[in-house]
Coordinates of C-alpha atoms in Angstrom, one line a residue:
M29 CA 173.3 50.5 106.8
K30 CA 170.1 50.7 108.5
N31 CA 171.3 52.1 111.9
K32 CA 173.3 54.8 109.7
Q33 CA 170.0 55.8 107.9
E34 CA 168.4 56.2 111.1
K35 CA 171.2 58.0 112.6
L36 CA 170.8 60.5 109.6
K37 CA 167.1 61.0 110.1
K38 CA 166.3 64.6 111.6
P39 CA 164.5 64.2 114.9
E40 CA 160.8 65.5 114.6
K41 CA 160.1 68.5 116.2
K42 CA 157.4 68.2 119.0
Q43 CA 154.4 70.8 118.0
P44 CA 153.8 73.0 121.0
A45 CA 150.2 72.4 122.2
T46 CA 147.7 75.2 121.1
A47 CA 144.4 76.0 122.4
Q48 CA 141.6 74.9 119.9
R49 CA 139.4 78.0 119.2
K50 CA 135.9 77.5 120.1
P51 CA 133.5 77.8 117.4
A52 CA 131.1 80.8 117.6
S53 CA 127.7 79.8 119.0
P54 CA 125.1 78.9 116.2
W55 CA 122.5 81.1 118.1
L56 CA 124.5 84.3 117.3
K57 CA 122.9 84.4 114.0
Y58 CA 119.6 84.8 115.7
V59 CA 120.6 88.0 117.3
S60 CA 120.1 90.1 113.9
P61 CA 116.5 88.9 113.2
L62 CA 115.7 89.7 116.9
A63 CA 117.1 92.9 116.5
C64 CA 114.6 93.6 113.6
V65 CA 112.0 92.6 115.4
A66 CA 112.8 94.8 118.5
A67 CA 113.2 97.8 116.0
L68 CA 109.8 97.5 114.9
V69 CA 108.5 97.4 118.4
A70 CA 110.5 100.3 119.1
I71 CA 109.2 102.1 116.1
A72 CA 105.7 101.5 117.0
L73 CA 106.2 102.6 120.6
G74 CA 107.8 105.8 119.5
L75 CA 104.9 106.4 116.9
L76 CA 102.2 105.7 119.4
N77 CA 103.9 107.9 122.2
L78 CA 105.2 110.9 120.2
E79 CA 102.9 111.2 117.3
D80 CA 99.2 110.5 118.4
E81 CA 97.9 113.7 117.2
F82 CA 100.0 113.8 114.1
L83 CA 98.5 110.3 113.2
W84 CA 94.9 111.4 113.9
K85 CA 95.4 114.5 111.7
V86 CA 96.9 112.5 109.0
Q87 CA 93.7 110.3 108.7
E88 CA 91.5 113.5 109.2
L89 CA 93.4 114.9 105.8
N90 CA 92.7 111.3 104.1
L91 CA 89.7 110.0 102.1
H92 CA 88.9 106.5 101.1
L93 CA 85.3 105.5 99.8
D94 CA 84.4 102.1 99.5
T95 CA 82.6 102.8 96.1
P96 CA 83.7 101.5 92.6
L97 CA 83.8 105.2 91.4
F98 CA 86.6 106.0 93.9
F99 CA 88.4 103.1 92.5
R100 CA 88.3 103.8 89.2
Q101 CA 89.2 107.5 89.9
Q102 CA 92.5 106.3 91.5
M103 CA 93.2 104.1 88.7
V104 CA 93.5 106.7 86.0
V105 CA 97.0 107.6 86.7
A106 CA 100.1 105.2 87.3
G107 CA 100.4 104.1 90.8
G108 CA 96.6 104.4 91.3
L109 CA 96.5 100.8 92.9
L110 CA 99.3 102.3 95.6
T111 CA 97.2 105.4 96.6
W112 CA 93.7 103.4 96.7
L113 CA 95.6 100.8 99.2
G114 CA 97.4 103.8 100.9
T115 CA 94.2 105.7 101.7
W116 CA 92.4 102.3 102.7
F117 CA 95.2 101.9 105.5
T118 CA 95.5 105.2 106.3
E119 CA 92.1 105.3 107.8
F120 CA 93.2 103.0 110.6
F121 CA 94.9 105.7 112.1
F122 CA 91.6 106.7 113.6
H123 CA 92.7 104.3 116.2
P124 CA 96.4 104.7 116.1
V125 CA 97.2 101.5 117.6
L126 CA 95.5 99.6 114.5
G127 CA 97.2 102.2 112.1
V128 CA 100.7 101.6 113.5
G129 CA 100.1 97.9 113.7
W130 CA 99.4 97.6 110.0
L131 CA 102.4 99.8 109.1
C132 CA 104.9 97.7 111.0
L133 CA 103.2 94.3 109.3
W134 CA 103.9 96.2 106.0
W135 CA 107.5 96.7 107.1
A136 CA 107.9 93.2 108.4
L137 CA 106.6 92.0 105.0
L138 CA 109.1 94.4 103.0
M139 CA 112.0 92.9 105.1
L140 CA 111.0 89.3 104.2
L141 CA 110.6 90.0 100.8
T142 CA 114.0 91.6 100.5
Q143 CA 115.6 88.8 102.5
R144 CA 114.2 86.4 100.1
A145 CA 115.2 88.4 96.8
F146 CA 118.7 88.9 97.6
R147 CA 118.9 85.8 99.7
V148 CA 120.3 87.8 102.6
P149 CA 121.7 85.6 105.2
M150 CA 120.1 85.4 108.6
K151 CA 123.0 86.8 110.4
W152 CA 123.1 90.0 108.2
A153 CA 119.3 90.5 108.9
A154 CA 119.8 93.6 110.4
V155 CA 120.6 95.2 106.9
L156 CA 116.9 95.1 106.5
L157 CA 116.1 97.5 108.4
V158 CA 117.9 100.2 106.4
P159 CA 114.8 100.8 104.0
V160 CA 112.6 100.7 107.0
A161 CA 114.4 103.4 108.5
L162 CA 114.3 105.5 105.4
L163 CA 110.5 104.7 104.9
L164 CA 110.2 105.9 108.5
I165 CA 111.6 109.1 108.1
T166 CA 109.6 109.8 104.8
C167 CA 106.6 109.6 107.5
V168 CA 107.9 111.5 110.4
D169 CA 109.7 114.2 108.7
M170 CA 106.5 115.8 107.1
G171 CA 105.8 118.4 109.6
Y172 CA 103.6 121.0 107.8
W173 CA 103.7 119.0 104.4
I174 CA 100.8 117.0 105.7
Y175 CA 98.6 120.1 104.7
Y176 CA 100.5 120.5 101.1
L177 CA 101.3 117.0 100.0
K178 CA 99.4 116.0 97.1
L179 CA 100.1 112.3 97.1
R180 CA 97.3 110.3 98.8
G181 CA 97.9 107.4 101.5
H182 CA 101.7 108.8 101.7
F183 CA 102.4 106.8 104.9
F184 CA 101.7 103.6 103.0
V185 CA 102.5 104.0 99.4
A186 CA 106.2 103.8 99.4
T187 CA 106.0 100.7 101.9
I188 CA 103.4 98.7 99.4
G189 CA 105.2 99.8 96.3
L190 CA 108.7 98.4 97.6
C191 CA 106.8 95.4 98.7
A192 CA 105.4 94.8 95.1
A193 CA 109.0 95.7 93.7
M194 CA 110.7 92.9 95.9
A195 CA 108.3 90.4 95.1
A196 CA 108.9 90.7 91.5
V197 CA 112.7 90.8 92.0
W198 CA 112.3 87.6 94.0
G199 CA 110.5 86.1 91.3
F200 CA 113.2 87.2 88.8
R201 CA 115.9 85.5 91.0
C202 CA 114.1 82.1 90.9
L203 CA 113.5 82.0 87.1
P204 CA 115.9 79.6 85.2
S205 CA 118.4 81.5 82.8
K206 CA 117.3 79.3 79.6
Y207 CA 115.0 80.3 77.0
Y208 CA 115.5 84.2 77.7
L209 CA 112.8 83.7 80.5
R210 CA 114.5 86.6 82.5
P211 CA 114.5 89.3 79.8
I212 CA 110.7 88.5 78.8
Y213 CA 110.0 88.5 82.7
I214 CA 111.5 92.1 83.1
V215 CA 109.2 93.1 80.1
V216 CA 106.0 91.8 81.4
S217 CA 106.9 92.7 85.3
T218 CA 107.4 96.3 84.4
A219 CA 104.4 96.3 81.8
V220 CA 102.2 94.9 84.8
L221 CA 103.8 96.8 87.9
Y222 CA 103.9 100.3 86.3
P223 CA 100.3 101.0 86.0
L224 CA 99.7 99.8 89.6
T225 CA 102.8 100.9 91.4
G226 CA 104.3 103.6 88.9
F227 CA 108.0 104.3 90.1
Y228 CA 108.3 101.2 92.1
G229 CA 107.9 99.1 89.2
L230 CA 110.5 100.6 87.3
L231 CA 112.8 100.4 90.3
A232 CA 111.9 96.7 90.2
A233 CA 113.0 96.7 86.6
L234 CA 116.2 98.5 87.4
T235 CA 117.2 96.2 90.3
M236 CA 116.6 93.2 88.1
G237 CA 119.1 94.5 85.4
V238 CA 121.8 94.9 87.9
M239 CA 120.9 91.6 89.4
A240 CA 121.2 89.6 86.4
W241 CA 125.0 90.4 86.2
R242 CA 125.3 88.5 89.4
I243 CA 123.3 85.4 88.9
Q244 CA 124.5 84.5 85.5
S245 CA 125.1 80.7 85.1
P246 CA 128.6 79.6 86.3
S247 CA 128.9 76.8 83.8
Q248 CA 129.2 79.4 80.8
K249 CA 132.8 80.5 79.8
G250 CA 134.3 83.6 78.2
M251 CA 131.9 86.2 76.8
S252 CA 129.0 83.9 76.7
Q253 CA 129.0 84.1 80.3
Y254 CA 128.0 87.6 80.4
S255 CA 125.5 87.7 77.2
P256 CA 122.5 87.0 79.4
A257 CA 123.2 89.6 81.9
L258 CA 124.0 92.2 79.2
I259 CA 120.6 91.1 77.3
S260 CA 118.8 91.3 80.8
S261 CA 120.2 94.8 81.4
V262 CA 119.5 96.2 78.1
V263 CA 115.9 95.1 78.2
A264 CA 115.4 96.6 81.7
V265 CA 116.6 100.0 80.4
L266 CA 114.4 99.7 77.4
A267 CA 111.5 98.8 79.7
I268 CA 112.2 101.7 82.1
V269 CA 112.2 104.1 79.1
V270 CA 109.5 102.6 76.7
V271 CA 106.7 101.3 79.1
P272 CA 106.0 104.6 80.8
L273 CA 105.9 106.4 77.4
L274 CA 103.4 103.8 76.1
Y275 CA 101.2 104.1 78.7
Y276 CA 101.3 107.9 78.8
R277 CA 100.6 107.8 74.8
F278 CA 97.6 105.4 75.3
V279 CA 96.5 105.1 78.7
F280 CA 97.5 107.7 81.1
Y281 CA 97.0 110.7 79.0
Q282 CA 95.9 112.8 81.9
A283 CA 99.4 112.9 83.5
S284 CA 102.2 115.1 82.7
Q285 CA 105.0 113.5 80.7
E286 CA 107.7 114.9 82.8
N287 CA 106.4 113.2 85.7
I288 CA 105.6 109.7 84.2
W289 CA 108.8 108.1 85.5
W290 CA 108.3 109.4 89.0
A291 CA 104.5 108.3 89.4
A292 CA 103.5 107.6 93.0
L293 CA 106.4 109.6 94.2
P294 CA 105.4 112.6 96.6
L295 CA 105.8 115.9 95.0
Y296 CA 107.4 118.3 97.6
R297 CA 106.6 121.5 95.7
I298 CA 104.7 124.5 96.6
T299 CA 106.0 127.7 95.0
E300 CA 109.3 125.9 94.4
E301 CA 110.9 122.6 94.6
H302 CA 112.2 121.3 98.1
A303 CA 114.8 118.9 97.0
V304 CA 116.0 117.9 100.5
Y305 CA 112.9 115.9 101.2
Y306 CA 113.7 113.5 98.1
I307 CA 116.9 112.2 99.9
P308 CA 115.3 109.2 101.5
Y309 CA 114.0 108.1 98.2
Y310 CA 117.4 108.5 96.6
L311 CA 118.9 106.3 99.3
L312 CA 116.3 103.8 99.0
T313 CA 116.9 103.4 95.6
A314 CA 120.6 103.2 96.1
F315 CA 119.9 100.7 98.6
F316 CA 118.2 98.3 96.5
V317 CA 120.5 98.7 93.6
A318 CA 123.5 98.1 96.0
M319 CA 121.8 94.8 97.3
A320 CA 121.4 93.6 93.9
A321 CA 125.0 94.4 93.0
S322 CA 126.3 92.7 96.0
Y323 CA 124.1 89.6 95.7
R324 CA 126.1 86.5 96.7
M325 CA 129.0 88.4 98.4
L326 CA 127.6 87.8 101.9
C327 CA 128.3 84.3 103.3
D328 CA 125.7 82.1 105.1
G329 CA 126.5 80.0 108.1
Q330 CA 127.6 80.5 111.7
V331 CA 129.4 83.7 112.8
K332 CA 132.9 83.1 112.2
K333 CA 134.2 86.4 113.8
P334 CA 131.9 87.5 116.4
V335 CA 133.7 90.7 117.2
V336 CA 133.9 92.0 113.8
W337 CA 130.3 91.0 113.2
G338 CA 129.2 92.4 116.3
L339 CA 130.9 95.9 115.7
C340 CA 129.6 96.1 112.1
H341 CA 125.9 95.8 113.7
V342 CA 126.4 98.0 116.4
A343 CA 127.7 100.6 113.9
L344 CA 124.7 100.1 111.7
L345 CA 122.3 100.5 114.3
A346 CA 123.9 103.6 115.8
V347 CA 123.8 105.2 112.2
L348 CA 120.0 104.2 111.8
I349 CA 119.0 105.6 115.2
F350 CA 121.1 108.7 114.7
G351 CA 119.5 109.3 111.3
V352 CA 115.9 108.8 112.4
Q353 CA 116.3 110.9 115.4
K354 CA 117.9 113.7 113.6
Y355 CA 115.2 113.8 111.1
W356 CA 112.1 112.9 113.2
Y357 CA 110.2 116.3 113.3
R358 CA 109.7 117.4 116.6
D359 CA 108.5 121.1 116.8
Y360 CA 106.7 122.1 120.0
N361 CA 104.2 124.4 118.3
F362 CA 103.4 122.2 115.4
H363 CA 102.3 119.5 117.8
K364 CA 100.7 121.9 120.1
E365 CA 98.4 122.9 116.9
L366 CA 97.6 119.2 116.4
R367 CA 96.4 118.9 119.8
M368 CA 94.4 122.4 119.9
Q369 CA 92.6 121.0 116.4
R370 CA 91.9 117.6 117.9
C371 CA 90.1 119.3 120.8
M372 CA 88.2 121.6 118.6
E373 CA 87.0 118.6 116.4
Q374 CA 85.6 117.2 119.7
S375 CA 84.0 120.4 120.9
D376 CA 86.3 120.5 123.8
W377 CA 86.8 124.1 124.3
Q378 CA 88.2 123.6 127.7
G379 CA 90.9 121.2 126.5
I380 CA 92.4 123.9 123.9
L381 CA 92.6 126.4 127.0
N382 CA 94.4 123.8 128.8
E383 CA 96.7 123.3 125.8
A384 CA 97.3 127.0 125.7
A385 CA 98.2 127.3 129.4
N386 CA 101.8 127.5 130.3
L387 CA 103.2 127.5 126.7
E388 CA 106.8 126.4 126.7
D389 CA 107.7 128.8 123.8
E390 CA 106.3 131.7 122.1
P391 CA 103.0 130.5 120.0
T392 CA 102.3 130.8 116.6
R393 CA 99.2 132.8 115.6
A394 CA 97.3 129.6 115.0
I395 CA 97.8 128.7 118.5
V396 CA 96.6 132.3 119.7
M397 CA 93.4 132.2 117.6
M398 CA 92.4 128.8 118.8
K399 CA 92.7 130.0 122.2
N400 CA 90.7 133.1 121.5
L401 CA 88.2 131.2 119.8
A402 CA 87.7 128.8 122.8
L403 CA 87.6 131.7 125.1
F404 CA 84.6 133.2 123.1
R405 CA 82.9 129.9 123.0
L406 CA 83.1 129.7 126.9
G407 CA 82.2 133.4 127.2
R408 CA 85.5 134.4 129.0
Q409 CA 87.4 136.2 126.0
G410 CA 87.2 139.7 127.7
E411 CA 88.4 138.4 131.2
E412 CA 91.4 136.1 130.0
M413 CA 92.0 136.7 126.4
Y414 CA 95.7 138.1 127.5
R415 CA 96.2 136.0 130.4
Y416 CA 97.6 133.4 128.0
R417 CA 101.1 133.6 126.5
T418 CA 100.9 135.5 123.1
G419 CA 103.2 135.8 120.4
A420 CA 103.8 135.4 116.6
K421 CA 106.3 132.9 116.2
A422 CA 106.9 131.7 112.6
C423 CA 106.0 128.0 112.0
N424 CA 109.4 126.0 112.0
T425 CA 109.6 124.9 108.5
I426 CA 111.3 125.9 105.1
I427 CA 108.2 126.0 103.2
P428 CA 105.5 128.8 103.1
V429 CA 102.6 128.1 105.2
N430 CA 99.4 129.8 105.1
M431 CA 96.8 129.5 108.4
T432 CA 94.1 128.9 105.5
Q433 CA 95.7 125.5 105.0
V434 CA 96.3 124.8 108.7
V435 CA 93.3 125.9 110.6
G436 CA 91.8 128.7 108.4
C437 CA 88.6 126.7 107.5
S438 CA 87.7 125.9 111.1
I439 CA 88.5 129.3 112.4
Y440 CA 86.3 130.8 109.7
F441 CA 83.4 128.4 110.4
Y442 CA 83.3 128.9 114.1
Y443 CA 83.4 132.7 113.8
G444 CA 80.3 133.0 111.1
L445 CA 82.3 133.1 108.1
A446 CA 80.7 130.0 106.4
N447 CA 80.8 130.9 103.0
F448 CA 84.7 131.4 103.5
C449 CA 85.3 128.2 105.0
Y450 CA 83.5 126.3 102.2
R451 CA 85.4 128.4 99.5
W452 CA 88.8 127.2 101.1
C453 CA 87.7 123.9 101.5
L454 CA 86.4 123.6 98.0
E455 CA 89.5 125.2 96.6
D456 CA 91.9 123.1 98.6
G457 CA 90.1 119.9 97.8
V458 CA 90.7 120.4 94.2
E459 CA 94.4 121.7 94.8
Y460 CA 95.4 118.8 97.2
G461 CA 92.8 116.4 97.0
W462 CA 89.6 115.6 98.8
R463 CA 89.6 114.7 102.6
A464 CA 87.5 113.7 105.3
E465 CA 88.2 117.0 107.3
Y466 CA 87.1 119.1 104.1
L467 CA 83.7 117.2 103.8
K468 CA 82.9 117.4 107.0
Y469 CA 83.5 121.3 107.2
M470 CA 81.5 121.8 103.9
T471 CA 78.6 119.8 105.7
R472 CA 78.5 122.2 108.6
C473 CA 78.4 125.2 106.0
A474 CA 75.6 123.7 103.8
L475 CA 73.7 122.9 107.3
V476 CA 73.8 126.6 108.6
N477 CA 73.1 128.0 105.2
G478 CA 70.2 126.0 104.9
E479 CA 71.5 123.9 101.8
K480 CA 70.0 120.3 102.9
R481 CA 70.8 118.8 99.6
V482 CA 74.2 119.7 99.3
A483 CA 74.7 118.7 102.9
S484 CA 72.9 115.4 102.2
K485 CA 75.4 114.7 99.4
Y486 CA 78.6 115.1 101.6
L487 CA 76.8 113.2 104.4
A488 CA 76.3 110.5 101.9
L489 CA 80.1 110.5 100.9
L490 CA 81.1 110.3 104.5
K491 CA 79.1 107.4 105.1
H492 CA 81.2 105.4 102.6
T493 CA 84.0 105.9 104.7
R494 CA 85.3 103.4 107.5
Y495 CA 85.3 105.6 110.6
H496 CA 83.2 109.0 109.8
G497 CA 80.0 107.1 109.2
E498 CA 78.9 107.8 112.9
W499 CA 79.6 111.4 112.4
A500 CA 77.5 111.7 109.4
E501 CA 74.6 109.6 111.0
A502 CA 74.7 112.2 113.8
H503 CA 74.6 115.2 111.6
E504 CA 72.0 113.9 109.4
A505 CA 69.5 114.3 112.2
F506 CA 69.8 118.3 111.7
L507 CA 68.7 117.9 107.8
N508 CA 65.0 118.3 108.3
D509 CA 65.1 119.8 112.1
E510 CA 66.2 123.3 111.7
E511 CA 65.1 124.1 115.3
K512 CA 67.2 121.2 116.6
L513 CA 70.2 122.7 114.5
R514 CA 70.1 126.5 116.0
A515 CA 69.6 124.9 119.4
D516 CA 72.8 122.6 119.1
A517 CA 75.7 123.9 121.4
N518 CA 78.1 123.6 118.4
F519 CA 76.0 125.5 116.0
A520 CA 74.3 128.2 118.0
P521 CA 77.0 130.6 118.2
V522 CA 77.6 130.3 114.7
F523 CA 74.1 131.4 113.5
H524 CA 74.7 134.5 115.8
L525 CA 77.9 135.6 114.2
M526 CA 76.2 135.1 110.8
N527 CA 73.9 137.9 111.3
F528 CA 75.7 140.5 109.0
H529 CA 75.4 141.7 105.4
D530 CA 77.5 139.2 103.5
N531 CA 79.6 140.7 100.5
L532 CA 81.8 138.7 98.0
N533 CA 85.3 139.7 98.4
S534 CA 88.6 138.4 99.3
D535 CA 90.7 137.6 102.4
Q536 CA 94.1 137.4 100.3
S537 CA 94.9 134.3 102.3
I538 CA 95.4 136.2 105.4
V539 CA 92.9 134.7 108.0
E540 CA 93.4 136.8 111.2
Q541 CA 93.7 140.3 109.6
Y542 CA 90.7 139.8 107.3
L543 CA 88.5 138.2 110.1
M544 CA 89.5 141.3 112.6
H545 CA 88.6 143.9 110.0
H546 CA 85.4 141.9 109.1
F547 CA 84.0 142.4 112.7
V548 CA 84.9 145.9 112.8
Y549 CA 84.0 147.3 109.3
D550 CA 81.0 144.8 109.0
P551 CA 78.5 145.9 111.4
S552 CA 75.6 143.7 113.0
T553 CA 72.8 144.1 115.7
D554 CA 73.5 140.9 117.0
K555 CA 74.7 141.2 120.6
L556 CA 77.5 138.4 120.4
Y557 CA 78.4 139.8 116.9
Q558 CA 79.1 143.4 118.7
D559 CA 81.0 141.5 121.4
Q560 CA 83.5 140.1 118.7
S561 CA 83.7 143.4 117.1
L562 CA 85.0 144.8 120.3
N563 CA 87.7 142.2 120.6
A564 CA 88.5 143.0 117.0
A565 CA 89.1 146.7 118.0
L566 CA 91.3 145.6 120.9
W567 CA 93.3 143.5 118.2
M568 CA 93.6 146.5 116.0
K569 CA 94.5 148.9 118.5
D570 CA 92.4 151.6 116.8
I571 CA 91.3 154.0 119.6
P572 CA 88.6 155.8 117.6
M573 CA 87.1 152.3 116.6
F574 CA 87.3 151.1 120.1
W575 CA 84.9 153.5 121.7
P576 CA 81.6 152.7 119.8
F577 CA 82.1 149.1 120.5
F578 CA 83.1 149.7 124.2
N579 CA 79.8 151.8 124.6
Q580 CA 77.7 149.3 122.8
Y581 CA 79.0 146.5 125.0
A582 CA 78.1 148.4 128.3
K583 CA 74.5 149.0 126.7
N584 CA 74.2 145.4 125.8
H585 CA 75.3 144.3 129.3
P586 CA 73.6 146.7 131.7
G587 CA 74.4 145.9 135.6
Q588 CA 77.3 143.8 134.5
R589 CA 80.9 144.4 135.7
M590 CA 82.8 145.3 132.6
P591 CA 85.6 142.4 131.5
T592 CA 89.1 143.5 133.0
H593 CA 90.8 143.5 129.5
Y594 CA 88.1 145.9 128.2
Q595 CA 88.5 148.1 131.2
E596 CA 92.2 148.1 130.6
A597 CA 92.1 149.2 127.2
A598 CA 89.4 152.1 128.1
Y599 CA 91.8 153.2 131.0
L600 CA 94.8 153.3 128.7
Y601 CA 93.1 154.9 125.7
G602 CA 91.6 157.6 127.9
H603 CA 94.9 158.6 129.2
L604 CA 96.8 158.4 125.9
E605 CA 94.3 160.5 123.8
N606 CA 92.1 162.6 126.5
H607 CA 89.2 162.6 123.9
V608 CA 86.8 160.6 126.0
D609 CA 86.1 161.5 129.8
I610 CA 87.0 158.3 131.6
S611 CA 86.7 159.9 135.2
R612 CA 83.3 158.7 135.9
M613 CA 83.9 155.1 134.8
P614 CA 83.7 152.5 137.5
F615 CA 87.4 150.9 136.8
D616 CA 88.6 148.2 139.2
K617 CA 91.4 149.4 141.6
Q618 CA 93.5 146.7 140.3
V619 CA 93.1 148.1 136.7
K620 CA 94.5 151.5 137.9
Q621 CA 97.2 150.3 140.1
T622 CA 98.6 148.0 137.2
Y623 CA 98.3 150.9 134.8
E624 CA 100.5 153.3 137.0
S625 CA 103.0 150.5 137.7
F626 CA 103.4 149.8 134.2
M627 CA 104.2 153.5 133.2
Q628 CA 106.5 153.9 136.1
L629 CA 108.4 150.8 134.9
A630 CA 108.4 152.2 131.4
Q631 CA 110.0 155.5 132.5
R632 CA 112.7 153.5 133.8
C633 CA 113.3 151.4 131.0
K634 CA 113.8 154.3 128.4
G635 CA 116.6 153.5 125.9
M636 CA 116.0 149.7 126.0
T637 CA 114.8 147.9 122.8
D638 CA 111.1 146.1 122.4
E639 CA 112.9 142.6 122.9
Q640 CA 114.6 143.9 126.0
M641 CA 111.4 145.5 127.6
K642 CA 109.4 142.4 126.7
D643 CA 111.8 140.3 129.2
V644 CA 111.3 142.9 131.8
F645 CA 107.8 143.5 131.6
Y646 CA 106.3 140.1 131.1
P647 CA 106.7 138.5 134.6
Q648 CA 104.8 141.5 136.1
F649 CA 102.5 142.8 133.0
G650 CA 102.7 139.8 130.6
K651 CA 98.8 139.2 131.2
T652 CA 97.6 142.7 130.8
Y653 CA 96.2 144.5 127.6
Y654 CA 99.3 147.2 128.4
F655 CA 101.7 144.8 127.5
E656 CA 99.8 143.5 124.5
Y657 CA 99.5 147.0 123.0
F658 CA 103.0 148.6 123.8
L659 CA 105.1 145.6 123.3
I660 CA 103.4 143.0 120.8
R661 CA 104.1 144.4 117.4
N662 CA 104.8 143.0 113.9
Q663 CA 102.5 140.0 114.2
K664 CA 103.2 137.3 111.6
L665 CA 100.1 137.3 109.6
Y666 CA 99.7 134.4 107.4

């Protein structure tokens, strides 16, 4: 019987030997955090190498005073603490390495708090780069918005606000579910954070309301399982609606009601709303809500599918790099303007000319005006004004830009219109917020106008800044020494150009046109001023106005050679109208030959458009007044 049963047993199939899969290396999970560190280093290097002048300008258009009054002024609106902190950290961009270092440290803290709040596994730490990339875009896509954005400390406000929000969410996650602690925490944290951080306190409440559904106690069954989450969500919605209204009603009554839920967010509006700039903030909100909704969905531990995990990381990093690169504002003329403005602040007039030489693109009028100002300060305007590339390219931006906000104040001051400089600094300070640059130019205007008490007031304010106190102390030496002020190389030419009958009028926000008409129609007996009148007549291409200033220049500089561009204009006008006998004027041989060659080429190019003729004439005649007179038209004045 036993043998029969043994025969009936089926023989066991021999299992084939299979190669055992080796577990993924435990070190793979550290690749993602290292990618975060490498990304921060790359961002820092990119900002320092590409945006040095931009960061300098950001801190010039910033103001933080170490006074109790300044702090109280920030705290009268929701999110005031963020603007106070944001302006404080923005000061460090005076030394870009310090400013960028602080910014990257804040981003590192944001990633750490986000990881703690949502318990992001180490192997998926690269996900934390998403908000950093969006915050970077909000900084580097500004362009000309730096002149018009009213939110102070913009570079740091959103980052610090999100850090506060994630710290609150982390605390919410760590709370036990009993005794209704979580709904109470939502109300208290919103009430505390909203006046300090504005919108970001409300974002924290929204995130907690969503997260409540993912962290309910698993021991509860049925509908009771969702009751705590439902209560927390309802409380979060009520807190978002009610808390701002209560603060508006009883505390921040100076704010407008329609903006109380968006406090501490930038307002991208000049004459109209530019909604495209809000997209990074929409995406930031969506990211943190999505992180709350996906809480506990990511598994911790070792990397189980290295190929899939690696492809996900490559795809994520590729999208982030592409997005940052696409929206990083890199405009040749914008950055050229910033470099020239920095040279102007340092009184480096030759540096401005170095920037204006060999331009790769048609310049904006701001570039042309700064170049002309530098030539005037160096005494070479009549000889070299048209030897640099000229043009009138529009600013590469969708917002309406006026030169008054870009470089108008400095242009007005250095051309002797101190009252117009002061007026625009004052108006823009009221409209866009006070800035260190405004205080500096208002100080200069007060000094040249002899208003010592006014200058002393602005100097006292600048002494309460971190990096502009040295500038204030240097200019304080001029308060009681007018002779020293008039002899100073920066101020002496300004006093010459202020020698005219000052009238109250308006520039209609058109700086260049007003300035040129001012020199032509507001006469002066000062020789330096009369030289500028001659240059203005060239700009206006007004032949009858040119001749009196041309003759006056000859009288003011007896025995001296007439500068080339003035000769070119006189030789051209003499042939165009024949109202002035130029036969006895000592023109350079080269001036005559260039004119004849220009006219011969013009005859051969009949029938061409102005744009076609520009390409033909520029290589040979682009550095002459003839080219300026005939082919530079319809200049964009702003």
